[in-house]
XYZ file of N, CA and C in Angstrom:
537
model
N 0.722 -1.167 0.041
C 0.149 -0.083 0.001
C 0.927 1.168 -0.028
N 0.777 2.032 -0.887
C 1.469 3.246 -1.170
C 0.920 4.490 -0.481
N 1.521 5.359 0.144
C 1.022 6.571 0.835
C 1.619 7.854 0.118
N 0.870 8.665 -0.276
C 1.308 9.869 -0.861
C 0.941 10.954 0.200
N 2.024 11.771 0.442
C 1.979 12.855 1.454
C 1.821 14.095 0.766
N 0.627 14.834 0.648
C 0.610 16.091 -0.228
C 0.808 17.138 0.688
N 0.912 17.007 2.012
C 0.792 17.973 3.028
C 2.323 18.356 3.259
N 2.632 19.599 2.635
C 3.862 20.104 2.605
C 4.017 21.622 3.127
N 4.649 21.816 4.152
C 4.839 23.073 4.643
C 6.228 23.653 4.731
N 6.496 24.758 4.528
C 7.874 25.435 4.616
C 7.614 26.356 5.852
N 7.999 25.764 7.007
C 7.481 26.461 8.365
C 8.561 27.727 8.450
N 9.695 27.637 7.996
C 10.529 28.750 7.921
C 9.855 29.960 7.249
N 9.382 29.744 6.045
C 8.671 30.760 5.313
C 7.513 31.225 5.910
N 6.799 30.263 6.658
C 5.518 30.613 7.367
C 5.853 31.740 8.481
N 7.047 31.233 9.203
C 7.480 32.164 10.431
C 7.758 33.363 9.822
N 8.426 33.492 8.615
C 9.045 34.788 8.188
C 7.804 35.733 7.867
N 6.924 35.075 7.196
C 5.673 35.883 6.756
C 4.847 36.349 8.037
N 4.859 35.537 8.988
C 4.008 35.866 10.275
C 4.520 37.060 10.890
N 6.132 37.193 10.945
C 6.561 38.211 11.557
C 6.525 39.460 10.824
N 6.681 39.340 9.282
C 6.642 40.477 8.519
C 5.361 41.222 8.426
N 4.076 40.332 8.567
C 2.928 41.101 8.307
C 2.090 40.896 9.663
N 2.775 40.979 10.848
C 2.250 40.759 12.111
C 1.040 41.868 12.339
N 1.031 42.955 11.695
C 0.013 43.856 12.224
C -1.352 43.379 11.429
N -1.301 42.354 10.585
C -2.571 42.084 9.759
C -3.314 41.099 10.716
N -3.017 40.913 11.976
C -3.745 40.083 12.665
C -4.026 38.688 12.225
N -5.443 38.323 12.185
C -5.862 36.979 11.798
C -5.679 36.810 10.299
N -5.645 37.889 9.479
C -5.560 37.709 7.898
C -4.063 37.464 7.583
N -3.785 36.316 7.281
C -2.499 35.998 6.807
C -2.311 35.855 5.351
N -1.114 35.532 4.832
C -0.927 35.578 3.358
C -1.665 34.420 2.677
N -1.981 33.446 3.596
C -2.871 32.239 2.839
C -4.201 32.550 2.651
N -4.680 33.627 3.103
C -6.255 34.036 3.074
C -6.297 34.332 1.475
N -7.296 33.493 0.943
C -7.326 33.531 -0.566
C -8.758 34.385 -1.048
N -9.508 34.781 -0.083
C -10.717 35.543 -0.365
C -10.388 37.049 -0.706
N -11.333 37.694 -1.361
C -11.270 39.131 -1.596
C -11.767 39.810 -0.370
N -11.027 40.280 0.465
C -11.318 40.758 1.749
C -12.293 41.907 1.711
N -12.105 42.850 0.881
C -13.074 43.918 0.608
C -14.575 43.439 0.384
N -14.479 42.527 -0.509
C -16.048 41.966 -0.942
C -16.572 41.199 0.089
N -15.712 40.373 0.943
C -16.271 39.631 2.186
C -16.707 40.513 3.230
N -15.854 41.653 3.375
C -16.392 42.616 4.534
C -17.701 43.237 4.031
N -17.841 43.623 2.757
C -18.955 44.335 2.279
C -20.088 43.409 2.428
N -19.991 42.056 2.001
C -20.988 41.074 2.080
C -21.416 40.809 3.706
N -20.426 40.893 4.437
C -20.779 40.495 5.858
C -21.436 41.732 6.397
N -21.165 43.022 6.023
C -21.878 44.339 6.449
C -23.436 44.172 6.110
N -23.560 43.768 4.843
C -25.037 43.524 4.388
C -25.759 42.546 5.176
N -25.068 41.343 5.559
C -25.719 40.408 6.438
C -25.915 40.969 7.772
N -24.929 41.635 8.232
C -25.008 42.402 9.512
C -26.308 43.325 9.479
N -26.431 44.169 8.563
C -27.754 45.079 8.431
C -29.018 44.096 8.391
N -28.864 43.049 7.672
C -30.117 42.263 7.719
C -30.599 41.610 9.055
N -29.368 41.220 9.795
C -29.663 40.659 11.125
C -30.256 41.802 11.983
N -29.711 43.000 11.962
C -30.305 44.155 12.650
C -31.724 44.469 12.368
N -32.014 44.532 11.211
C -33.360 44.599 10.639
C -34.181 43.669 11.242
N -33.772 42.355 11.338
C -34.612 41.188 11.781
C -34.758 41.360 13.293
N -33.789 41.745 14.043
C -33.793 42.070 15.403
C -34.928 43.127 15.731
N -34.964 44.185 15.016
C -35.954 45.158 15.192
C -37.459 44.741 14.827
N -37.443 43.948 13.745
C -38.800 43.491 13.480
C -39.341 42.578 14.356
N -38.435 41.513 14.887
C -38.844 40.518 15.877
C -39.274 41.388 17.214
N -38.452 42.264 17.652
C -38.898 43.112 18.754
C -40.114 43.746 18.731
N -40.382 44.461 17.578
C -41.633 45.116 17.371
C -42.802 44.048 17.451
N -42.657 42.898 16.835
C -43.660 41.799 16.864
C -43.826 41.301 18.263
N -42.766 41.185 19.018
C -42.952 40.659 20.152
C -43.828 41.604 21.289
N -43.580 42.879 20.946
C -44.233 43.722 21.867
C -45.746 44.037 21.197
N -46.051 43.891 20.159
C -47.451 44.291 19.663
C -48.384 43.129 19.319
N -47.757 41.906 19.412
C -48.559 40.748 19.083
C -49.770 40.587 19.983
N -51.022 40.316 19.287
C -52.086 40.324 20.179
C -52.854 39.126 19.491
N -53.715 38.594 20.394
C -54.650 37.393 20.077
C -54.553 36.277 20.975
N -55.422 35.314 20.770
C -55.464 34.217 21.620
C -54.294 33.401 21.700
N -53.466 33.284 20.804
C -52.311 32.452 20.538
C -51.014 33.409 20.784
N -51.211 34.654 21.142
C -50.048 35.431 21.061
C -49.199 35.431 22.111
N -49.398 35.088 23.321
C -48.280 35.027 24.388
C -47.294 34.163 24.100
N -47.525 32.901 23.838
C -46.287 31.956 23.411
C -45.394 32.393 22.277
N -46.238 32.944 21.251
C -45.524 33.232 20.001
C -44.864 34.555 20.282
N -45.368 35.403 20.860
C -44.503 36.781 21.220
C -43.338 36.602 22.058
N -43.446 35.382 22.868
C -42.213 34.966 23.548
C -41.149 34.470 22.791
N -41.472 33.717 21.705
C -40.672 33.112 20.757
C -39.976 34.262 19.937
N -40.862 35.277 19.639
C -40.281 36.325 18.752
C -39.116 36.986 19.586
N -39.392 37.025 20.904
C -38.264 37.765 21.665
C -36.882 36.758 21.546
N -37.153 35.522 21.660
C -36.057 34.412 21.541
C -35.335 34.690 20.245
N -36.207 34.759 19.221
C -35.630 35.050 17.755
C -34.887 36.361 17.634
N -35.386 37.311 18.291
C -34.627 38.527 18.310
C -33.385 38.414 18.951
N -33.068 37.607 20.088
C -32.107 37.559 20.632
C -31.002 36.784 19.825
N -31.418 35.670 19.225
C -30.581 34.847 18.461
C -30.177 35.726 17.280
N -30.935 36.781 16.724
C -30.538 37.402 15.480
C -29.422 38.347 15.872
N -29.541 39.029 17.144
C -28.591 39.815 17.587
C -27.283 39.259 17.952
N -27.312 37.843 18.444
C -26.101 37.052 18.500
C -25.447 36.956 17.110
N -26.151 36.678 16.018
C -25.697 36.607 14.675
C -24.919 37.940 14.326
N -25.606 39.066 14.661
C -25.090 40.273 14.345
C -23.797 40.453 15.111
N -23.843 40.168 16.325
C -22.425 40.300 17.061
C -21.371 39.403 16.456
N -21.710 38.311 16.004
C -20.668 37.528 15.418
C -20.133 37.891 14.077
N -21.087 38.415 13.247
C -20.695 39.072 12.182
C -19.789 40.082 12.137
N -20.232 41.172 13.219
C -19.429 42.283 13.385
C -18.038 41.927 13.992
N -17.916 41.014 14.724
C -16.602 40.430 15.284
C -15.659 39.941 14.092
N -16.360 39.220 13.135
C -15.553 38.642 11.900
C -15.186 39.820 10.965
N -16.071 40.814 10.890
C -15.700 41.878 10.177
C -14.377 42.648 10.649
N -14.384 42.731 11.898
C -13.100 43.338 12.653
C -11.980 42.457 12.415
N -12.059 41.083 12.535
C -10.982 40.231 12.395
C -10.366 40.385 10.952
N -11.274 40.708 10.038
C -10.778 40.718 8.617
C -10.279 42.119 8.295
N -10.144 42.932 9.311
C -9.679 44.219 9.221
C -10.659 45.405 8.573
N -11.778 45.057 8.788
C -13.000 46.065 8.391
C -13.503 46.653 9.633
N -14.523 47.481 9.195
C -15.352 47.954 10.334
C -16.894 47.775 10.184
N -17.453 47.251 11.153
C -18.919 46.905 11.007
C -19.870 48.141 10.880
N -20.680 48.028 10.173
C -21.562 49.328 9.820
C -22.865 49.092 10.753
N -22.793 49.782 11.811
C -23.968 49.702 12.580
C -24.879 51.000 12.437
N -24.549 51.837 11.472
C -25.320 53.102 11.262
C -26.593 52.970 10.907
N -27.526 53.551 11.576
C -29.070 53.510 11.254
C -29.411 54.044 9.915
N -28.395 54.939 9.515
C -28.683 55.589 8.159
C -28.336 54.559 7.071
N -29.547 54.355 6.363
C -29.391 53.383 5.235
C -29.450 51.955 5.620
N -29.739 51.744 6.833
C -29.935 50.400 7.408
C -30.824 49.284 6.593
N -31.957 49.978 6.382
C -33.016 49.161 5.659
C -32.657 48.919 4.087
N -31.873 49.970 3.597
C -31.318 49.630 2.163
C -30.135 48.617 2.070
N -29.364 48.642 3.276
C -28.223 47.614 3.204
C -28.887 46.118 3.375
N -29.919 46.056 4.171
C -30.507 44.753 4.555
C -31.174 43.903 3.400
N -31.096 42.691 3.421
C -31.713 41.927 2.436
C -33.190 41.624 2.555
N -33.678 41.851 3.965
C -35.027 41.607 4.225
C -35.872 43.001 4.531
N -36.965 43.007 4.602
C -37.840 44.117 4.833
C -37.978 44.228 6.389
N -38.208 45.504 6.788
C -38.798 45.693 8.076
C -40.316 46.023 7.856
N -41.088 44.930 8.214
C -42.500 44.971 7.885
C -43.400 45.100 9.087
N -44.167 46.176 9.109
C -45.120 46.401 10.118
C -46.461 45.982 9.690
N -46.862 44.987 10.400
C -48.288 44.310 10.149
C -49.137 44.219 11.367
N -50.257 44.033 11.253
C -51.265 44.066 12.320
C -51.524 42.731 13.071
N -51.769 41.877 12.187
C -52.306 40.531 12.876
C -51.111 39.579 13.103
N -51.408 38.828 13.922
C -50.386 37.774 14.458
C -50.074 36.825 13.268
N -51.002 36.399 12.418
C -50.703 35.722 11.374
C -49.730 36.222 10.367
N -50.026 37.775 10.060
C -49.196 38.452 9.211
C -47.646 38.637 9.792
N -47.611 38.741 11.102
C -46.321 38.824 11.638
C -45.642 37.605 11.419
N -46.190 36.498 11.823
C -45.543 35.222 11.485
C -45.063 35.151 9.963
N -46.019 35.296 9.168
C -45.728 35.293 7.765
C -44.580 36.262 7.168
N -44.561 37.493 7.727
C -43.333 38.409 7.327
C -42.031 37.885 8.019
N -42.160 37.520 9.250
C -40.891 36.904 9.812
C -40.270 35.582 8.918
N -41.427 34.774 8.611
C -41.045 33.600 7.673
C -40.462 34.095 6.411
N -41.088 34.979 5.651
C -40.562 35.574 4.481
C -39.104 35.950 4.680
N -38.790 36.811 5.748
C -37.484 37.229 6.093
C -36.480 36.225 6.339
N -36.938 35.121 6.963
C -36.128 33.895 7.236
C -35.672 33.216 6.118
N -36.691 33.044 5.193
C -36.590 32.387 3.796
C -35.397 33.194 3.047
N -35.663 34.616 2.997
C -34.626 35.247 2.293
C -33.325 35.170 2.863
N -33.255 35.242 4.244
C -31.838 34.915 4.857
C -31.336 33.571 4.587
N -32.161 32.663 4.561
C -31.635 31.261 4.103
C -30.910 31.368 2.673
N -31.751 31.855 1.857
C -31.171 31.812 0.488
C -29.768 32.605 0.327
N -29.901 33.836 1.082
C -28.602 34.656 0.992
C -27.593 34.002 1.575
N -27.558 33.302 2.788
C -26.505 32.686 3.507
C -26.063 31.450 2.658
N -26.924 30.758 2.074
C -26.618 29.573 1.222
C -25.666 30.139 0.109
N -26.070 31.179 -0.518
C -25.276 31.729 -1.634
C -23.918 32.345 -1.090
N -23.904 32.972 0.094
C -22.732 33.295 0.731
C -21.592 32.270 0.883
N -22.207 31.221 1.514
C -21.383 29.977 1.765
C -20.844 29.491 0.396
N -21.684 29.448 -0.637
C -21.323 28.892 -1.838
C -20.106 29.833 -2.470
N -20.410 31.196 -2.316
C -19.510 32.172 -2.841
C -18.079 32.155 -2.065
N -18.137 31.938 -0.778
C -16.892 32.009 -0.174
C -16.108 30.683 -0.184
N -16.891 29.663 -0.199
C -16.323 28.154 -0.394
C -15.129 27.933 0.476
N -13.970 27.722 -0.147
C -12.886 27.358 0.702
C -11.954 28.463 0.742
N -12.299 29.545 0.302
C -11.437 30.721 0.259
C -11.258 31.347 1.778
N -12.238 31.158 2.551
C -12.324 31.701 3.971
C -13.130 30.635 4.832
N -12.476 29.678 5.279
C -13.088 28.514 6.049
C -13.869 29.194 7.252
N -13.123 30.054 7.987
C -13.615 30.737 9.199
C -14.982 31.366 8.926
N -14.986 32.184 8.030
C -16.225 32.908 7.700
C -17.238 31.916 7.161
N -16.961 30.925 6.268
C -17.894 30.112 5.776
C -18.599 29.266 7.065
N -17.851 28.804 7.958
C -18.252 28.126 9.194
C -19.188 28.938 10.040
N -18.846 30.315 10.100
C -19.656 31.208 10.952
C -21.096 31.394 10.082
N -21.032 31.498 8.750
C -22.198 31.555 8.018
C -23.001 30.255 7.866
N -22.385 29.130 8.006
C -23.149 27.911 8.022
C -23.846 27.813 9.466
N -23.190 28.195 10.425
C -23.803 28.149 11.834
C -25.046 29.113 11.821
N -25.050 30.321 11.311
C -26.034 31.155 11.300
C -27.281 30.691 10.264
N -26.847 30.047 9.225
C -27.667 29.398 8.363
C -28.680 28.256 9.139
N -27.944 27.504 9.919
C -28.707 26.430 10.614
C -29.692 27.089 11.533
N -29.377 28.201 12.125
C -30.459 28.824 13.240
C -31.567 29.323 12.343
N -31.173 30.007 11.201
C -32.288 30.608 10.309
C -33.259 29.507 9.799
N -32.570 28.327 9.463
C -33.286 27.323 8.986
C -34.427 26.880 10.191
N -33.853 26.791 11.397
C -34.752 26.352 12.560
C -35.889 27.392 12.774
N -35.542 28.705 12.600
C -36.507 29.757 12.801
C -37.713 29.448 11.638
N -37.207 29.444 10.429
C -38.271 29.135 9.446
C -39.006 27.876 9.688
N -38.493 27.006 10.149
C -39.327 25.796 10.482
C -40.402 26.018 11.601
N -39.970 26.649 12.528
C -40.881 27.041 13.602
C -42.046 27.958 13.137
N -41.584 29.059 12.427
C -42.524 29.973 11.954
C -43.552 29.328 10.832
N -43.000 28.461 10.112
C -43.898 27.694 9.201
C -44.970 26.893 9.899
N -44.547 26.356 11.014
C -45.578 25.455 11.907
C -46.544 26.475 12.515
N -46.038 27.514 12.864
C -47.036 28.552 13.573
C -47.861 29.063 12.541
N -47.383 29.378 11.249
C -48.319 29.827 10.349
C -49.479 28.959 10.021
N -49.231 27.788 9.966
C -50.349 26.822 9.883
C -51.348 26.891 10.937
N -50.834 27.009 12.258
C -51.661 26.952 13.426
C -52.436 28.226 13.547
N -51.942 29.313 12.882
C -52.921 30.485 13.110
C -53.686 30.894 12.015
N -53.965 30.007 11.130
C -54.861 30.334 10.012
C -56.223 30.504 10.546
């Protein structure tokens, strides 16, 4: 049985590059992504998460109806999870040498989903489900785009994607129950 070892490192070269570009932090010369593009895309995802936080918070406070108490509580949970996503995206943007854009100016335009103000519990669930479905498609495309160029960002996006899919599944169940 033959064994081919394709794993080759020039540790001396790696050490030299690490010392030379020490101020670049986590971004080393082996990073193969387009940093500026990744930062821009992450800032758009950040804006989306912030809009989702605001929408879920609104719906948490204004939900009314016979089934509203439990669902409103879940809206609060979703808002907290979306804020955690925003925090993780912002931290990654900083790791890549960028600046997270938390400016309220243009927030809705930078976001992929809408900030929908609706009146009925059913419509709140529907609008949040639409937003989650948008997020799922955007995160899937981001994962595909980043691929192997930035495994850390890809893993972060995959983790967020999994939570967004859980949210969509819950919302879909609630939508059926509130018809």
